[in-house]
Coordinates of C-alpha atoms in Angstrom, one line a residue:
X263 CA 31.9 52.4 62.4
X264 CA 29.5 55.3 61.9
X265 CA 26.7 54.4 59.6
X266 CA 24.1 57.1 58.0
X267 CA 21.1 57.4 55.6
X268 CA 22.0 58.8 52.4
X269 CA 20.2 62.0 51.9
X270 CA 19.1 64.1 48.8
X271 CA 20.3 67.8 48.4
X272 CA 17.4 68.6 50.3
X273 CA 17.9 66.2 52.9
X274 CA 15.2 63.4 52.5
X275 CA 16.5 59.9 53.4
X276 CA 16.6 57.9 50.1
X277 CA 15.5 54.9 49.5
X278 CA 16.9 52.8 46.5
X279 CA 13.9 52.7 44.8
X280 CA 13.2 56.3 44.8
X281 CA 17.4 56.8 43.9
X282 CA 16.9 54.4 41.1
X283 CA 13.9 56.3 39.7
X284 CA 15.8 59.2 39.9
X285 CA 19.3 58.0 38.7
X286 CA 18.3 54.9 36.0
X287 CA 21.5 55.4 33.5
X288 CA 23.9 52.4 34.4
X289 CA 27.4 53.8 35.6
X290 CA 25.5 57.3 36.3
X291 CA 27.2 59.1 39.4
X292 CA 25.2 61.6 41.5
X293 CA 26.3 63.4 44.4
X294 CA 24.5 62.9 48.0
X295 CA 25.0 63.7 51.5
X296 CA 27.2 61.2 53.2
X297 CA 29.2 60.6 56.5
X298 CA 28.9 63.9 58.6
X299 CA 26.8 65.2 55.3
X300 CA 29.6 65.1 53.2
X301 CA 28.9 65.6 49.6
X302 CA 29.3 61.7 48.2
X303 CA 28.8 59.8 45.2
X304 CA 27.0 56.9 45.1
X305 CA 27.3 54.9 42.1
X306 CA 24.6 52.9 39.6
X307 CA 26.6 49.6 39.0
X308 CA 27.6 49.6 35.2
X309 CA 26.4 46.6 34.4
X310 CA 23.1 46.3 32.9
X311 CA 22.2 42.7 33.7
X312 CA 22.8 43.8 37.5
X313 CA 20.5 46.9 38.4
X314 CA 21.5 48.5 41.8
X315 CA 24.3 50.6 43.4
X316 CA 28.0 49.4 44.0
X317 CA 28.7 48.5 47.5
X318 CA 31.0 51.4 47.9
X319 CA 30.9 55.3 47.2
X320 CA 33.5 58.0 47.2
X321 CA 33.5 61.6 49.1
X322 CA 34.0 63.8 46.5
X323 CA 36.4 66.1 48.4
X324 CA 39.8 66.5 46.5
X325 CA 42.1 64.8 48.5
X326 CA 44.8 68.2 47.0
X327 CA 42.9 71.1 48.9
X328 CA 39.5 69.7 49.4
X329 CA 37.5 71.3 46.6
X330 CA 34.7 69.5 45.7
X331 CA 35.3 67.2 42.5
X332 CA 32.3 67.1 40.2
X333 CA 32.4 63.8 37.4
X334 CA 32.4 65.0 33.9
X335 CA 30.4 63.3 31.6
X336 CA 32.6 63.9 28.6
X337 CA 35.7 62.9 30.0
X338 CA 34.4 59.8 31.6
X339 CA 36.2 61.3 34.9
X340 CA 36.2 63.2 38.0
X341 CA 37.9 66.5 37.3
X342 CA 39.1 69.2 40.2
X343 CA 38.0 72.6 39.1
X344 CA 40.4 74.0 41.3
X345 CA 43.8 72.5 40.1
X346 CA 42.9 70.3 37.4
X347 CA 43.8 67.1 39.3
X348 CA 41.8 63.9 37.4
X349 CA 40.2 60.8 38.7
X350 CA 38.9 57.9 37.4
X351 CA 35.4 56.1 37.5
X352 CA 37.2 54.2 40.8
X353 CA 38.6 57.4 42.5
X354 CA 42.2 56.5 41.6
X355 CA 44.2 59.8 40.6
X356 CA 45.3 60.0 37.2
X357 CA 46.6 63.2 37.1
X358 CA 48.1 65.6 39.9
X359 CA 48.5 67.6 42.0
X360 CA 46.2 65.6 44.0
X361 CA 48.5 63.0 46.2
X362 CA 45.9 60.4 47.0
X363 CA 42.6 58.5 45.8
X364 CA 40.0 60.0 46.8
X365 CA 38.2 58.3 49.9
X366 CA 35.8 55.1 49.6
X367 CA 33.1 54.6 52.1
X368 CA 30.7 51.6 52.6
X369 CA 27.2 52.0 51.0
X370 CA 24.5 48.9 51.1
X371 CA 20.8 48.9 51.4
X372 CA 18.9 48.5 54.4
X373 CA 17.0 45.2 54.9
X374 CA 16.7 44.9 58.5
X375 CA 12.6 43.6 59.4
X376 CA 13.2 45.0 62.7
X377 CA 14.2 48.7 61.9
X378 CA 10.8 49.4 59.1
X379 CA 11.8 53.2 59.4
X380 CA 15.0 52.4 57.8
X381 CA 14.1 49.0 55.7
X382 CA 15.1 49.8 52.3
X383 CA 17.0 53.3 52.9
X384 CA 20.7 53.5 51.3
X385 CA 23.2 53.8 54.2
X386 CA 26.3 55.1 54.0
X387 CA 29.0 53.6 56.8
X388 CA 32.6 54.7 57.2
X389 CA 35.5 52.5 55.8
X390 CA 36.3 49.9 58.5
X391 CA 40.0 50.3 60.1
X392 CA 41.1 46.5 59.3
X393 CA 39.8 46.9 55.4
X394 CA 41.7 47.4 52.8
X395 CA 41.8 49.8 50.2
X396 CA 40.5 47.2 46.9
X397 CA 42.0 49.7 44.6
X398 CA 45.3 49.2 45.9
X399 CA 45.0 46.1 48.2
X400 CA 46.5 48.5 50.7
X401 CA 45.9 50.1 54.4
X402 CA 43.1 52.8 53.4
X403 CA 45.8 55.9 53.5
X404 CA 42.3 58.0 55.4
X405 CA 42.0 56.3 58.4

């Protein structure tokens, strides 16, 4: 699968440390450049006791007509400027005309001794074919 290093909106590889500086609220969800520098979220793990980022993001591309999804605050939810469609903290659709979840992707830290350029970067990889979807325990329906 096609792995990258998550970048800022100005495009400097981050690093979790930096991210975590930047982004300290637990559950806090902030857009990056992903996969082919899509804009992705990556997400502060809601849990207090367990600093760090899930181990999964989503594109925030409307899986409707592709607009770009931004999570509101308020509303605890991603919200489609475009249509209205909703999704929750998980990506699942609450509320149409979106047909689908929006996409997950891989995200881990790197902690490879032999690559120092990239030790401690936050990559992004592409779902894997034979994984499923966790939200649904189903085929992920974008691959």
């Amino acid at each position: 699968p096609k792995t990258v290093v998550a970048k800022d909106i100005m495009g400097v590889e981050l690093t979790l440390s930096s991210y975590l500086q930047k982004h300290p609220a637990t559950g806090d969800k902030s857009l990056v450049q992903g996969l082919k520098d899509e804009p992705t979220y990556l997400l502060v793990k809601s849990s207090s006791s367990e600093a760090g980022l899930e181990n999964y993001g989503l594109t925030a591309e409307c899986t409707h007509l592709g607009c770009i999804v931004p999570w509101d605050v308020a509303e605890q939810k991603f919200v489609c400027p475009c249509h209205g469609s909703k999704y929750d903290a998980f990506g699942n659709v609450l509320r149409g005309p979106a047909p689908s979840s929006l996409k997950l992707v891989k995200v881990y830290v790197d902690d490879d001794d032999n690559e120092e350029k990239k030790k401690g970067k936050i990559m992004v990889e592409q779902w894997k074919d034979d994984e499923a979807d966790f939200r649904t325990g189903e085929k992920a329906w974008w691959l």
